[in-house]
PDB file of C-alpha atoms and ligand atoms in Angstrom:
ATOM      1  CA  MET A   1       0.000   0.000   0.000  1.00 56.00           C
ATOM      2  CA  ARG A   2       1.348   3.461  -0.812  1.00 77.00           C
ATOM      3  CA  SER A   3       1.314   5.908   2.091  1.00 92.00           C
ATOM      4  CA  LEU A   4      -2.175   7.281   2.557  1.00 97.00           C
ATOM      5  CA  PHE A   5      -3.565  10.258   4.423  1.00 98.00           C
ATOM      6  CA  ILE A   6      -6.791   9.115   6.086  1.00 98.00           C
ATOM      7  CA  VAL A   7      -9.101  11.365   8.116  1.00 98.00           C
ATOM      8  CA  LEU A   8     -11.858  10.395  10.558  1.00 98.00           C
ATOM      9  CA  GLU A   9     -14.545  13.007  11.112  1.00 98.00           C
ATOM     10  CA  GLY A  10     -17.730  13.174  13.161  1.00 97.00           C
ATOM     11  CA  PRO A  11     -19.081  14.465  16.464  1.00 93.00           C
ATOM     12  CA  ASP A  12     -17.546  13.882  19.872  1.00 89.00           C
ATOM     13  CA  ALA A  13     -18.336  10.378  21.117  1.00 90.00           C
ATOM     14  CA  ALA A  14     -18.648   8.932  17.609  1.00 95.00           C
ATOM     15  CA  GLY A  15     -15.747   6.632  18.464  1.00 95.00           C
ATOM     16  CA  LYS A  16     -12.949   8.317  16.501  1.00 97.00           C
ATOM     17  CA  SER A  17     -10.301   7.572  19.151  1.00 96.00           C
ATOM     18  CA  THR A  18     -11.372   3.919  19.330  1.00 97.00           C
ATOM     19  CA  GLN A  19     -11.107   3.629  15.547  1.00 98.00           C
ATOM     20  CA  LEU A  20      -7.669   5.281  15.579  1.00 98.00           C
ATOM     21  CA  ARG A  21      -6.565   2.545  17.944  1.00 98.00           C
ATOM     22  CA  LEU A  22      -8.228  -0.327  16.061  1.00 98.00           C
ATOM     23  CA  LEU A  23      -7.057   0.841  12.633  1.00 98.00           C
ATOM     24  CA  SER A  24      -3.542   1.497  13.839  1.00 98.00           C
ATOM     25  CA  ALA A  25      -3.331  -2.044  15.275  1.00 98.00           C
ATOM     26  CA  GLU A  26      -4.784  -3.571  12.095  1.00 97.00           C
ATOM     27  CA  LEU A  27      -2.459  -1.723   9.715  1.00 96.00           C
ATOM     28  CA  SER A  28       0.590  -2.399  11.895  1.00 97.00           C
ATOM     29  CA  ALA A  29      -0.318  -6.106  11.959  1.00 96.00           C
ATOM     30  CA  ARG A  30      -0.308  -6.023   8.153  1.00 95.00           C
ATOM     31  CA  GLY A  31       3.163  -4.493   8.157  1.00 95.00           C
ATOM     32  CA  ILE A  32       1.970  -1.065   7.059  1.00 96.00           C
ATOM     33  CA  PRO A  33       3.818   1.754   8.876  1.00 97.00           C
ATOM     34  CA  VAL A  34       1.174   3.993  10.422  1.00 98.00           C
ATOM     35  CA  VAL A  35       1.035   7.175  12.478  1.00 98.00           C
ATOM     36  CA  VAL A  36      -2.164   8.122  14.293  1.00 98.00           C
ATOM     37  CA  THR A  37      -2.794  11.679  15.356  1.00 98.00           C
ATOM     38  CA  LYS A  38      -5.529  14.188  16.152  1.00 98.00           C
ATOM     39  CA  GLU A  39      -6.656  17.792  15.859  1.00 98.00           C
ATOM     40  CA  PRO A  40      -6.536  19.862  17.908  1.00 98.00           C
ATOM     41  CA  GLY A  41      -3.447  18.673  19.771  1.00 98.00           C
ATOM     42  CA  GLY A  42      -1.318  16.579  17.401  1.00 98.00           C
ATOM     43  CA  THR A  43       1.878  18.537  18.141  1.00 98.00           C
ATOM     44  CA  GLU A  44       3.545  20.105  21.181  1.00 98.00           C
ATOM     45  CA  LEU A  45       2.207  23.542  20.216  1.00 98.00           C
ATOM     46  CA  GLY A  46      -1.152  21.929  19.458  1.00 98.00           C
ATOM     47  CA  LYS A  47      -1.412  20.519  22.980  1.00 98.00           C
ATOM     48  CA  HIS A  48      -1.206  24.067  24.383  1.00 98.00           C
ATOM     49  CA  LEU A  49      -3.775  25.310  21.890  1.00 98.00           C
ATOM     50  CA  ARG A  50      -6.071  22.367  22.682  1.00 98.00           C
ATOM     51  CA  ARG A  51      -6.041  23.246  26.383  1.00 97.00           C
ATOM     52  CA  LEU A  52      -7.043  26.826  25.575  1.00 96.00           C
ATOM     53  CA  LEU A  53      -9.720  25.733  23.119  1.00 97.00           C
ATOM     54  CA  LEU A  54     -11.466  23.193  25.359  1.00 94.00           C
ATOM     55  CA  ASP A  55     -11.427  25.143  28.642  1.00 93.00           C
ATOM     56  CA  PRO A  56     -15.130  25.686  29.453  1.00 89.00           C
ATOM     57  CA  ARG A  57     -14.317  28.814  31.533  1.00 92.00           C
ATOM     58  CA  ARG A  58     -12.857  30.661  28.582  1.00 93.00           C
ATOM     59  CA  ARG A  59     -14.860  32.942  26.294  1.00 95.00           C
ATOM     60  CA  ILE A  60     -13.462  32.768  22.758  1.00 97.00           C
ATOM     61  CA  GLU A  61     -14.794  34.712  19.798  1.00 97.00           C
ATOM     62  CA  PRO A  62     -15.755  32.474  16.841  1.00 97.00           C
ATOM     63  CA  LEU A  63     -13.067  33.952  14.591  1.00 98.00           C
ATOM     64  CA  ALA A  64     -10.426  33.690  17.338  1.00 98.00           C
ATOM     65  CA  GLU A  65     -11.479  30.056  17.801  1.00 98.00           C
ATOM     66  CA  LEU A  66     -11.015  29.441  14.082  1.00 98.00           C
ATOM     67  CA  PHE A  67      -7.545  31.047  14.100  1.00 98.00           C
ATOM     68  CA  LEU A  68      -6.452  28.888  17.052  1.00 98.00           C
ATOM     69  CA  LEU A  69      -7.666  25.741  15.272  1.00 98.00           C
ATOM     70  CA  LEU A  70      -5.927  26.809  12.066  1.00 98.00           C
ATOM     71  CA  ALA A  71      -2.680  27.498  13.926  1.00 98.00           C
ATOM     72  CA  ASP A  72      -2.952  23.970  15.309  1.00 98.00           C
ATOM     73  CA  ARG A  73      -3.683  22.592  11.817  1.00 99.00           C
ATOM     74  CA  HIS A  74      -0.829  24.378  10.073  1.00 98.00           C
ATOM     75  CA  GLN A  75       1.687  23.238  12.683  1.00 98.00           C
ATOM     76  CA  HIS A  76       0.241  19.704  12.481  1.00 98.00           C
ATOM     77  CA  VAL A  77       0.566  19.554   8.681  1.00 98.00           C
ATOM     78  CA  GLU A  78       4.110  20.920   8.600  1.00 98.00           C
ATOM     79  CA  GLU A  79       5.572  19.240  11.671  1.00 98.00           C
ATOM     80  CA  LEU A  80       3.881  15.851  11.583  1.00 98.00           C
ATOM     81  CA  ILE A  81       1.645  14.950   8.627  1.00 98.00           C
ATOM     82  CA  LYS A  82       3.827  15.940   5.655  1.00 98.00           C
ATOM     83  CA  PRO A  83       7.077  14.478   7.081  1.00 98.00           C
ATOM     84  CA  ALA A  84       5.305  11.195   7.977  1.00 98.00           C
ATOM     85  CA  LEU A  85       3.804  10.877   4.481  1.00 98.00           C
ATOM     86  CA  ALA A  86       7.178  11.732   2.931  1.00 97.00           C
ATOM     87  CA  ALA A  87       8.737   8.937   5.018  1.00 97.00           C
ATOM     88  CA  GLY A  88       6.260   6.469   3.470  1.00 97.00           C
ATOM     89  CA  LYS A  89       3.982   6.233   6.496  1.00 98.00           C
ATOM     90  CA  THR A  90       0.202   6.128   6.415  1.00 98.00           C
ATOM     91  CA  VAL A  91      -1.265   8.896   8.562  1.00 98.00           C
ATOM     92  CA  ILE A  92      -4.666   8.603  10.230  1.00 98.00           C
ATOM     93  CA  SER A  93      -5.919  11.833  11.803  1.00 98.00           C
ATOM     94  CA  SER A  94      -8.956  12.282  14.001  1.00 98.00           C
ATOM     95  CA  ARG A  95     -10.407  15.515  12.515  1.00 98.00           C
ATOM     96  CA  TYR A  96      -9.067  17.863   9.839  1.00 98.00           C
ATOM     97  CA  THR A  97     -10.515  20.587   7.607  1.00 98.00           C
ATOM     98  CA  LEU A  98     -14.133  19.343   7.591  1.00 98.00           C
ATOM     99  CA  SER A  99     -14.327  19.874  11.365  1.00 98.00           C
ATOM    100  CA  SER A 100     -13.736  23.616  10.891  1.00 98.00           C
ATOM    101  CA  LEU A 101     -16.330  23.820   8.132  1.00 98.00           C
ATOM    102  CA  ALA A 102     -18.907  21.926  10.205  1.00 98.00           C
ATOM    103  CA  TYR A 103     -18.226  23.489  13.645  1.00 97.00           C
ATOM    104  CA  GLN A 104     -16.893  27.001  12.949  1.00 98.00           C
ATOM    105  CA  GLY A 105     -18.712  27.454   9.628  1.00 98.00           C
ATOM    106  CA  ARG A 106     -22.137  25.923  10.145  1.00 97.00           C
ATOM    107  CA  GLY A 107     -22.033  25.579  13.942  1.00 96.00           C
ATOM    108  CA  ARG A 108     -20.741  29.047  14.840  1.00 96.00           C
ATOM    109  CA  GLY A 109     -22.054  30.738  11.717  1.00 97.00           C
ATOM    110  CA  LEU A 110     -18.774  31.925  10.149  1.00 98.00           C
ATOM    111  CA  SER A 111     -18.705  32.249   6.365  1.00 98.00           C
ATOM    112  CA  MET A 112     -18.144  28.828   4.763  1.00 98.00           C
ATOM    113  CA  ASP A 113     -16.149  30.476   2.003  1.00 98.00           C
ATOM    114  CA  LEU A 114     -13.862  32.155   4.535  1.00 98.00           C
ATOM    115  CA  VAL A 115     -13.309  28.862   6.398  1.00 98.00           C
ATOM    116  CA  ARG A 116     -12.553  27.113   3.094  1.00 98.00           C
ATOM    117  CA  ARG A 117      -9.980  29.732   2.088  1.00 98.00           C
ATOM    118  CA  LEU A 118      -8.299  29.747   5.481  1.00 98.00           C
ATOM    119  CA  ASN A 119      -8.245  25.912   5.540  1.00 98.00           C
ATOM    120  CA  GLU A 120      -6.466  26.045   2.195  1.00 98.00           C
ATOM    121  CA  LEU A 121      -3.915  28.500   3.602  1.00 98.00           C
ATOM    122  CA  ALA A 122      -3.362  26.434   6.762  1.00 98.00           C
ATOM    123  CA  THR A 123      -2.894  23.128   4.927  1.00 98.00           C
ATOM    124  CA  GLY A 124      -1.099  24.386   1.816  1.00 98.00           C
ATOM    125  CA  GLY A 125      -3.772  22.453  -0.076  1.00 97.00           C
ATOM    126  CA  LEU A 126      -2.935  19.035   1.422  1.00 98.00           C
ATOM    127  CA  GLN A 127      -6.089  16.904   1.006  1.00 98.00           C
ATOM    128  CA  PRO A 128      -6.847  13.553   2.628  1.00 98.00           C
ATOM    129  CA  ASP A 129      -6.884  10.503   0.334  1.00 98.00           C
ATOM    130  CA  TYR A 130      -9.844   9.098   2.301  1.00 98.00           C
ATOM    131  CA  THR A 131     -12.292  10.734   4.697  1.00 98.00           C
ATOM    132  CA  PHE A 132     -14.660   8.701   6.884  1.00 98.00           C
ATOM    133  CA  LEU A 133     -17.557  10.477   8.565  1.00 98.00           C
ATOM    134  CA  LEU A 134     -18.560   8.535  11.681  1.00 98.00           C
ATOM    135  CA  ASP A 135     -22.149   9.672  11.725  1.00 98.00           C
ATOM    136  CA  LEU A 136     -24.143   9.740  14.939  1.00 95.00           C
ATOM    137  CA  PRO A 137     -27.517  11.339  15.732  1.00 94.00           C
ATOM    138  CA  PRO A 138     -27.016  14.266  18.181  1.00 90.00           C
ATOM    139  CA  GLU A 139     -29.211  12.602  20.842  1.00 89.00           C
ATOM    140  CA  VAL A 140     -26.989   9.522  20.848  1.00 90.00           C
ATOM    141  CA  ALA A 141     -23.814  11.638  20.871  1.00 86.00           C
ATOM    142  CA  ARG A 142     -25.147  13.521  23.883  1.00 83.00           C
ATOM    143  CA  GLU A 143     -26.028  10.359  25.780  1.00 84.00           C
ATOM    144  CA  ARG A 144     -22.498   9.093  25.229  1.00 85.00           C
ATOM    145  CA  THR A 145     -20.715  12.206  26.607  1.00 80.00           C
ATOM    146  CA  ALA A 146     -20.546  12.676  30.356  1.00 73.00           C
ATOM    147  CA  ASP A 147     -18.127  15.582  30.946  1.00 71.00           C
ATOM    148  CA  ARG A 148     -18.718  18.691  28.932  1.00 74.00           C
ATOM    149  CA  ASP A 149     -15.807  20.688  27.511  1.00 80.00           C
ATOM    150  CA  ARG A 150     -16.353  24.078  25.864  1.00 73.00           C
ATOM    151  CA  PHE A 151     -17.713  22.459  22.681  1.00 77.00           C
ATOM    152  CA  GLU A 152     -19.698  19.706  24.340  1.00 76.00           C
ATOM    153  CA  ALA A 153     -21.534  22.325  26.411  1.00 75.00           C
ATOM    154  CA  GLU A 154     -23.253  23.538  23.216  1.00 80.00           C
ATOM    155  CA  GLY A 155     -26.934  22.719  22.754  1.00 83.00           C
ATOM    156  CA  MET A 156     -28.708  20.182  20.554  1.00 87.00           C
ATOM    157  CA  ASP A 157     -29.333  22.829  17.974  1.00 91.00           C
ATOM    158  CA  PHE A 158     -25.599  23.373  17.467  1.00 92.00           C
ATOM    159  CA  TYR A 159     -25.011  19.631  17.122  1.00 92.00           C
ATOM    160  CA  SER A 160     -27.872  19.202  14.661  1.00 94.00           C
ATOM    161  CA  ARG A 161     -26.360  21.927  12.459  1.00 95.00           C
ATOM    162  CA  VAL A 162     -22.931  20.326  12.683  1.00 96.00           C
ATOM    163  CA  ARG A 163     -24.326  16.935  11.698  1.00 96.00           C
ATOM    164  CA  GLU A 164     -26.259  18.323   8.733  1.00 97.00           C
ATOM    165  CA  ALA A 165     -23.172  20.199   7.548  1.00 98.00           C
ATOM    166  CA  TYR A 166     -21.035  17.054   7.808  1.00 98.00           C
ATOM    167  CA  LEU A 167     -23.540  15.022   5.779  1.00 98.00           C
ATOM    168  CA  GLU A 168     -23.536  17.691   3.050  1.00 98.00           C
ATOM    169  CA  LEU A 169     -19.775  18.259   3.071  1.00 98.00           C
ATOM    170  CA  ILE A 170     -18.806  14.592   2.892  1.00 98.00           C
ATOM    171  CA  ARG A 171     -20.521  14.338  -0.512  1.00 98.00           C
ATOM    172  CA  GLU A 172     -18.143  16.951  -1.986  1.00 96.00           C
ATOM    173  CA  VAL A 173     -15.018  15.214  -0.733  1.00 96.00           C
ATOM    174  CA  PRO A 174     -13.093  12.793  -2.989  1.00 95.00           C
ATOM    175  CA  ASN A 175     -13.252   9.301  -1.411  1.00 97.00           C
ATOM    176  CA  GLY A 176     -15.558  10.564   1.346  1.00 98.00           C
ATOM    177  CA  HIS A 177     -17.662   7.875   3.075  1.00 98.00           C
ATOM    178  CA  VAL A 178     -20.376   7.968   5.725  1.00 98.00           C
ATOM    179  CA  ILE A 179     -20.158   5.203   8.338  1.00 98.00           C
ATOM    180  CA  ASP A 180     -22.963   4.510  10.830  1.00 98.00           C
ATOM    181  CA  ALA A 181     -21.273   5.136  14.187  1.00 97.00           C
ATOM    182  CA  THR A 182     -24.086   3.494  16.183  1.00 96.00           C
ATOM    183  CA  LEU A 183     -22.682   0.113  15.024  1.00 97.00           C
ATOM    184  CA  PRO A 184     -20.260  -1.834  17.241  1.00 97.00           C
ATOM    185  CA  PRO A 185     -16.627  -0.631  16.940  1.00 97.00           C
ATOM    186  CA  GLU A 186     -15.445  -3.838  15.208  1.00 98.00           C
ATOM    187  CA  GLU A 187     -18.106  -3.411  12.522  1.00 98.00           C
ATOM    188  CA  VAL A 188     -17.221   0.272  12.051  1.00 98.00           C
ATOM    189  CA  LYS A 189     -13.590  -0.781  11.629  1.00 98.00           C
ATOM    190  CA  ARG A 190     -14.558  -3.470   9.092  1.00 98.00           C
ATOM    191  CA  ARG A 191     -16.518  -0.963   7.022  1.00 98.00           C
ATOM    192  CA  ILE A 192     -13.615   1.467   6.993  1.00 98.00           C
ATOM    193  CA  LEU A 193     -11.080  -1.214   6.064  1.00 97.00           C
ATOM    194  CA  GLU A 194     -13.156  -2.568   3.188  1.00 97.00           C
ATOM    195  CA  ARG A 195     -13.030   0.869   1.556  1.00 97.00           C
ATOM    196  CA  LEU A 196      -9.267   1.256   1.808  1.00 96.00           C
ATOM    197  CA  PRO A 197      -6.949  -0.004  -0.942  1.00 93.00           C
ATOM    198  CA  LEU A 198      -5.084  -2.432   1.337  1.00 82.00           C
ATOM    199  CA  VAL A 199      -3.007  -5.130  -0.296  1.00 62.00           C
TER     200      VAL A 199
HETATM  201  P1  TYD B 201     -11.852  16.109  19.777  1.00 89.18           P
HETATM  202  O1  TYD B 201     -10.447  15.925  20.215  1.00 89.18           O
HETATM  203  O2  TYD B 201     -12.304  15.274  18.633  1.00 89.18           O
HETATM  204  O3  TYD B 201     -12.833  15.916  21.001  1.00 89.18           O
HETATM  205  P2  TYD B 201     -12.914  14.779  22.077  1.00 89.18           P
HETATM  206  O4  TYD B 201     -11.523  14.397  22.472  1.00 89.18           O
HETATM  207  O5  TYD B 201     -13.696  15.456  23.165  1.00 89.18           O
HETATM  208  O6  TYD B 201     -13.671  13.676  21.379  1.00 89.18           O
HETATM  209  O7  TYD B 201     -12.101  17.649  19.398  1.00 89.18           O
HETATM  210  C1  TYD B 201     -12.222  18.619  20.401  1.00 89.18           C
HETATM  211  C2  TYD B 201     -13.246  19.633  20.016  1.00 89.18           C
HETATM  212  O8  TYD B 201     -12.707  20.518  19.037  1.00 89.18           O
HETATM  213  C3  TYD B 201     -14.501  19.031  19.424  1.00 89.18           C
HETATM  214  O9  TYD B 201     -15.603  19.341  20.246  1.00 89.18           O
HETATM  215  C4  TYD B 201     -14.670  19.721  18.107  1.00 89.18           C
HETATM  216  C5  TYD B 201     -13.737  20.880  18.126  1.00 89.18           C
HETATM  217  N1  TYD B 201     -13.147  21.229  16.817  1.00 89.18           N
HETATM  218  C6  TYD B 201     -13.716  22.254  16.086  1.00 89.18           C
HETATM  219  O10 TYD B 201     -14.718  22.867  16.516  1.00 89.18           O
HETATM  220  N2  TYD B 201     -13.176  22.611  14.882  1.00 89.18           N
HETATM  221  C7  TYD B 201     -12.069  21.998  14.377  1.00 89.18           C
HETATM  222  O11 TYD B 201     -11.588  22.352  13.267  1.00 89.18           O
HETATM  223  C8  TYD B 201     -11.478  20.926  15.137  1.00 89.18           C
HETATM  224  C9  TYD B 201     -10.250  20.237  14.622  1.00 89.18           C
HETATM  225  C10 TYD B 201     -12.054  20.580  16.361  1.00 89.18           C
END
């Protein structure tokens, strides 16, 4: 398998971290070098930004929130994703550009065109080879989350908008797939794997 850039998207509690673990183990077992990572927080700088972003006591303007996420993304692309791909590794990231379109664009109401242009600037145009949307109804997502960070404290309305945006956006993405995240983790993993060009 050539090195692939794979992105998992979807709401909190859709099981992205579990899939990172399962997919990483599966690919490693097949002898495919793999790096798993996440946004926000995939780099040292990103960990600081993540703490700021998730702190429920902090008030952050929507545009400031977007800039923090884009700073995280740019650092992530340059420091981790591009070098790993160049070294022949497959990279699986929990979240990438679609998260900003769904949350900051549709969720917070920033211009989708602005978010698109800034995503392009932050990533230098690096696109995932495969994107999997782990889709979960907002009610189920809410039941699954106990603690509430700054994002998880948002209401149902916010989450419904984010979900709708994701379902629209995934259709525009090359090799974008929707996976039913209410299924057991092993089945979600199977559905992801059967769509990847593994040899
Ligand atoms: P994540 O690490 O997936 O959350 P958790 O560990 O709680 O499952 O992401 C943290 C939060 O950041 C999540 O609520 C969504 C938000 N987020 C955005 O709003 N826009 C973005 O571009 C990204 C990358 C994350």
